[in-house]
């Protein structure tokens, strides 16, 4: 009798464990058709080979150089790359990563039903790595958007894309962290997951278990070039804001106040009279900038911007960048161990070309310009 009972327990336990695992089949069947494969072609120019010495025909080395060291001029060839994307409207708008379509002369979008379309770039934003492209088609299946703010760490998610060109590949994992800041990435609070993402997954959607897109798979951390358990997705609310601006104006407008900031360490927090490390320490203020006109000084710690708490220095560039230029934004500071309120008239961030030197300085000194 005891032996039969033990046998029943062992038979019952696997059923209980299996019942707790998620089933992705229904989600993939319904949402798989919204995911597309993107291939691009770029023209590249190869530099001319080193010139052979100019020798006379009677030189003993003339025949050697003529036969074995040819001297072709520069020539052009094509680079091909693969990525992923997903349909956001039934009339053919597709979201992907900016780096997927960067410098592309021709973009081909392949749907789940094997139909192929040529696409044009509506606009792209390198700072967030978002691009909006368009194919001429109607009646397409489109994704549903979720709310990344409601996403919980530990929640199941799945990625669909074309890793290494293998179309509609499905991988699953959990949300490992939220609001992750990456080096040289000041405008995206990344969603970190352990869903397997590899080259070719870029631009593909990250779904929650309700079949809603909550992110765009964009980057991995790897020492080998392949998946090592750390994948990063751009929250879909950030992507949608970029896509909306690109669709409406073809460009992105961001706010700027003209300060250089750095993190507040534990020692600095104690010296400033803060209960814990928080806020963004102003290292310097640009002359004539909106911050200077508002009375912000080097050594101030910005605690709130436009009513939103600045928990860490990484928060401020996102908050300022998301503010429309011309907005009067209240700013709460900590100065001389006392809080101070000022109002700043937000300016406009320069375009990427004019901002190149500033970005390089930021990389060199590890500080952020806002």
Coordinates of N, CA, C and O in Angstrom, one line a residue, residues 70-155:
X70 N 48.9 42.7 -59.1 CA 48.1 43.5 -59.9 C 47.8 44.8 -59.3 O 47.9 45.0 -58.0
X71 N 47.3 45.8 -60.1 CA 47.1 47.1 -59.5 C 45.7 47.6 -59.9 O 45.6 48.5 -60.7
X72 N 44.7 46.9 -59.4 CA 43.3 47.4 -59.7 C 43.0 48.7 -59.0 O 43.5 49.0 -57.9
X73 N 42.1 49.5 -59.6 CA 41.7 50.7 -59.0 C 40.6 50.4 -58.0 O 40.3 49.2 -57.7
X74 N 40.1 51.4 -57.3 CA 39.0 51.2 -56.4 C 37.8 50.6 -57.0 O 37.5 50.9 -58.2
X75 N 37.1 49.7 -56.3 CA 35.9 49.1 -56.9 C 34.8 49.0 -55.8 O 35.0 49.1 -54.6
X76 N 33.6 48.9 -56.3 CA 32.4 48.9 -55.4 C 31.9 47.5 -55.3 O 31.9 46.7 -56.2
X77 N 31.3 47.2 -54.1 CA 30.7 45.9 -53.9 C 29.5 46.2 -52.9 O 29.4 47.3 -52.4
X78 N 28.7 45.2 -52.7 CA 27.5 45.3 -51.9 C 27.6 44.6 -50.6 O 28.2 43.5 -50.5
X79 N 27.2 45.3 -49.5 CA 27.1 44.6 -48.2 C 25.6 44.3 -48.0 O 24.7 45.1 -48.2
X80 N 25.3 43.1 -47.4 CA 23.9 42.7 -47.1 C 23.8 42.5 -45.6 O 24.8 42.0 -45.0
X81 N 22.8 42.9 -45.0 CA 22.6 42.7 -43.6 C 21.1 42.3 -43.3 O 20.2 42.5 -44.1
X82 N 20.9 41.6 -42.2 CA 19.6 41.1 -41.8 C 19.2 41.7 -40.5 O 20.0 41.9 -39.6
X83 N 17.9 41.9 -40.3 CA 17.3 42.3 -39.0 C 15.9 41.9 -39.0 O 15.4 41.1 -39.8
X84 N 15.2 42.4 -38.0 CA 13.8 42.1 -37.8 C 13.0 43.4 -37.6 O 13.6 44.5 -37.5
X85 N 11.7 43.3 -37.6 CA 10.8 44.5 -37.3 C 9.4 43.9 -37.1 O 9.2 42.7 -37.1
X86 N 8.5 44.9 -36.8 CA 7.1 44.4 -36.6 C 6.2 45.5 -37.1 O 6.5 46.7 -37.1
X87 N 5.0 45.1 -37.6 CA 4.0 45.9 -38.2 C 3.2 46.6 -37.1 O 2.7 46.0 -36.2
X88 N 3.1 48.0 -37.2 CA 2.4 48.7 -36.1 C 1.1 49.3 -36.6 O 0.3 49.8 -35.8
X89 N 0.8 49.2 -37.9 CA -0.4 49.7 -38.5 C -0.8 48.8 -39.7 O 0.1 48.3 -40.4
X90 N -2.1 48.7 -40.0 CA -2.5 47.8 -41.1 C -2.1 48.4 -42.4 O -2.2 47.6 -43.4
X91 N -1.7 49.7 -42.5 CA -1.4 50.3 -43.8 C 0.1 50.2 -44.1 O 0.6 50.9 -45.0
X92 N 0.9 49.4 -43.3 CA 2.3 49.2 -43.7 C 3.4 49.9 -42.9 O 4.5 49.8 -43.4
X93 N 3.1 50.5 -41.8 CA 4.2 51.1 -41.1 C 4.8 50.1 -40.2 O 4.1 49.3 -39.6
X94 N 6.2 50.0 -40.2 CA 6.9 49.0 -39.5 C 8.0 49.7 -38.6 O 8.7 50.6 -39.0
X95 N 8.1 49.2 -37.4 CA 9.1 49.7 -36.5 C 10.3 48.7 -36.5 O 10.1 47.5 -36.5
X96 N 11.5 49.3 -36.4 CA 12.7 48.5 -36.3 C 13.8 49.3 -35.6 O 13.5 50.4 -35.2
X97 N 15.0 48.8 -35.6 CA 16.2 49.6 -35.1 C 16.8 50.4 -36.1 O 16.8 50.1 -37.3
X98 N 17.3 51.6 -35.7 CA 17.9 52.5 -36.7 C 19.2 51.8 -37.3 O 19.5 52.0 -38.5
X99 N 19.9 51.0 -36.5 CA 21.1 50.4 -37.0 C 20.8 49.3 -38.0 O 21.7 48.9 -38.8
X100 N 19.6 48.8 -38.1 CA 19.2 47.8 -39.0 C 19.2 48.4 -40.4 O 19.5 47.7 -41.4
X101 N 18.7 49.6 -40.6 CA 18.5 50.2 -41.9 C 19.4 51.4 -42.2 O 19.3 52.0 -43.2
X102 N 20.4 51.6 -41.3 CA 21.4 52.7 -41.5 C 22.2 52.5 -42.8 O 22.7 51.4 -43.1
X103 N 22.2 53.5 -43.5 CA 23.0 53.6 -44.8 C 22.5 52.6 -45.9 O 23.2 52.3 -46.8
X104 N 21.3 52.1 -45.7 CA 20.7 51.1 -46.7 C 20.3 51.8 -47.9 O 19.6 52.8 -47.9
X105 N 20.7 51.2 -49.1 CA 20.2 51.7 -50.4 C 19.0 51.1 -50.8 O 18.2 51.6 -51.6
X106 N 18.8 49.8 -50.3 CA 17.5 49.1 -50.6 C 17.1 48.3 -49.4 O 18.0 47.6 -48.8
X107 N 15.9 48.3 -49.1 CA 15.3 47.6 -47.9 C 14.2 46.7 -48.4 O 13.3 47.1 -49.0
X108 N 14.3 45.4 -48.0 CA 13.3 44.4 -48.4 C 12.7 43.9 -47.1 O 13.4 43.5 -46.2
X109 N 11.3 44.0 -47.1 CA 10.6 43.4 -45.9 C 9.9 42.2 -46.3 O 9.1 42.2 -47.3
X110 N 10.1 41.1 -45.6 CA 9.5 39.8 -45.9 C 8.5 39.5 -44.8 O 8.8 39.5 -43.6
X111 N 7.2 39.3 -45.2 CA 6.2 39.0 -44.2 C 6.2 37.5 -43.9 O 6.8 36.7 -44.5
X112 N 5.4 37.2 -42.9 CA 5.3 35.8 -42.4 C 4.7 34.9 -43.5 O 5.0 33.7 -43.6
X113 N 3.9 35.5 -44.4 CA 3.3 34.7 -45.5 C 4.2 34.6 -46.7 O 3.7 34.2 -47.8
X114 N 5.4 35.0 -46.6 CA 6.5 35.0 -47.6 C 6.4 36.1 -48.7 O 7.2 36.2 -49.6
X115 N 5.4 37.0 -48.6 CA 5.3 38.1 -49.5 C 6.5 39.1 -49.2 O 6.9 39.2 -48.0
X116 N 7.0 39.7 -50.2 CA 8.1 40.7 -50.0 C 7.8 42.0 -50.6 O 7.1 42.1 -51.6
X117 N 8.2 43.1 -49.9 CA 7.9 44.4 -50.3 C 9.2 45.3 -50.1 O 10.0 45.0 -49.2
X118 N 9.4 46.2 -51.0 CA 10.4 47.2 -50.9 C 9.9 48.3 -49.9 O 8.8 48.7 -49.9
X119 N 10.8 48.7 -49.0 CA 10.4 49.7 -48.0 C 11.2 50.9 -48.1 O 12.3 51.0 -48.6
X120 N 10.6 52.0 -47.6 CA 11.3 53.3 -47.6 C 11.4 53.8 -46.1 O 10.5 53.4 -45.3
X121 N 12.5 54.5 -45.8 CA 12.7 55.0 -44.4 C 11.9 56.3 -44.2 O 12.2 57.2 -45.0
X122 N 11.0 56.3 -43.3 CA 10.3 57.5 -43.0 C 11.1 58.4 -42.1 O 11.2 59.6 -42.3
X123 N 11.9 57.8 -41.2 CA 12.8 58.6 -40.4 C 13.5 57.6 -39.4 O 13.0 56.5 -39.2
X124 N 14.6 58.1 -38.8 CA 15.3 57.3 -37.8 C 15.9 58.2 -36.8 O 16.2 59.4 -37.1
X125 N 16.2 57.6 -35.6 CA 16.8 58.4 -34.5 C 17.9 57.5 -33.9 O 17.6 56.5 -33.3
X126 N 19.1 57.9 -34.1 CA 20.3 57.2 -33.6 C 20.4 57.1 -32.1 O 20.9 56.2 -31.5
X127 N 19.9 58.2 -31.5 CA 20.1 58.3 -30.0 C 19.3 57.2 -29.3 O 19.7 56.7 -28.3
X128 N 18.1 56.9 -29.9 CA 17.3 55.8 -29.3 C 17.4 54.5 -30.1 O 16.8 53.5 -29.7
X129 N 18.0 54.6 -31.2 CA 18.1 53.4 -32.1 C 16.7 53.0 -32.6 O 16.5 51.8 -32.7
X130 N 15.9 53.9 -33.0 CA 14.6 53.6 -33.5 C 14.4 54.1 -34.9 O 14.9 55.2 -35.3
X131 N 13.8 53.3 -35.8 CA 13.6 53.7 -37.2 C 12.1 53.3 -37.5 O 11.6 52.3 -37.1
X132 N 11.5 54.2 -38.3 CA 10.1 53.9 -38.8 C 10.3 53.8 -40.3 O 10.8 54.7 -41.0
X133 N 9.8 52.6 -40.9 CA 9.8 52.4 -42.3 C 8.4 52.1 -42.8 O 7.5 51.8 -42.0
X134 N 8.2 52.1 -44.1 CA 6.9 52.0 -44.7 C 6.9 51.1 -45.9 O 7.8 51.2 -46.7
X135 N 6.0 50.1 -46.0 CA 5.8 49.3 -47.2 C 4.4 49.6 -47.7 O 3.5 50.0 -47.0
X136 N 4.3 49.5 -49.0 CA 3.0 49.8 -49.7 C 2.1 48.5 -49.7 O 2.2 47.7 -50.6
X137 N 1.3 48.4 -48.6 CA 0.4 47.3 -48.5 C -0.7 47.7 -47.5 O -0.6 48.6 -46.7
X138 N -1.8 47.0 -47.6 CA -3.0 47.3 -46.7 C -3.5 46.0 -46.2 O -3.2 44.9 -46.6
X139 N -4.3 46.1 -45.1 CA -4.9 44.9 -44.5 C -4.0 44.0 -43.8 O -4.2 42.8 -43.7
X140 N -2.9 44.6 -43.3 CA -1.8 43.8 -42.7 C -2.2 43.6 -41.2 O -2.8 44.4 -40.5
X141 N -1.7 42.5 -40.6 CA -1.9 42.3 -39.2 C -0.9 43.2 -38.4 O 0.2 43.4 -38.8
X142 N -1.4 43.8 -37.4 CA -0.6 44.8 -36.6 C -0.6 44.4 -35.1 O -1.5 43.7 -34.6
X143 N 0.5 44.7 -34.5 CA 0.7 44.4 -33.1 C -0.2 45.2 -32.2 O -0.7 46.2 -32.5
X144 N -0.4 44.7 -30.9 CA -1.0 45.5 -29.9 C 0.1 45.9 -28.9 O 1.0 45.2 -28.6
X145 N -0.1 47.2 -28.4 CA 0.9 47.7 -27.5 C 0.6 47.5 -26.1 O -0.6 47.7 -25.7
X146 N 1.6 47.2 -25.3 CA 1.4 47.1 -23.8 C 2.0 48.3 -23.1 O 2.5 49.2 -23.7
X147 N 2.0 48.2 -21.8 CA 2.5 49.3 -21.0 C 3.7 48.9 -20.2 O 3.6 48.1 -19.3
X148 N 4.9 49.3 -20.6 CA 6.1 48.9 -20.0 C 6.2 49.2 -18.5 O 6.8 48.6 -17.7
X149 N 5.4 50.3 -18.1 CA 5.4 50.7 -16.7 C 4.8 49.6 -15.8 O 5.1 49.5 -14.6
X150 N 3.9 48.8 -16.4 CA 3.2 47.7 -15.6 C 4.0 46.4 -15.7 O 3.6 45.4 -15.0
X151 N 5.1 46.4 -16.4 CA 5.9 45.2 -16.5 C 6.6 44.9 -15.2 O 7.1 45.8 -14.5
X152 N 6.7 43.7 -14.8 CA 7.3 43.3 -13.5 C 8.5 42.5 -13.7 O 8.6 41.6 -14.6
X153 N 9.5 42.7 -12.9 CA 10.7 41.9 -13.0 C 10.4 40.4 -12.6 O 9.7 40.2 -11.6
X154 N 10.8 39.5 -13.4 CA 10.5 38.1 -13.2 C 9.3 37.6 -14.1 O 9.0 36.4 -14.2
X155 N 8.7 38.6 -14.8 CA 7.6 38.2 -15.7 C 8.1 37.6 -16.9 O 9.1 37.9 -17.5

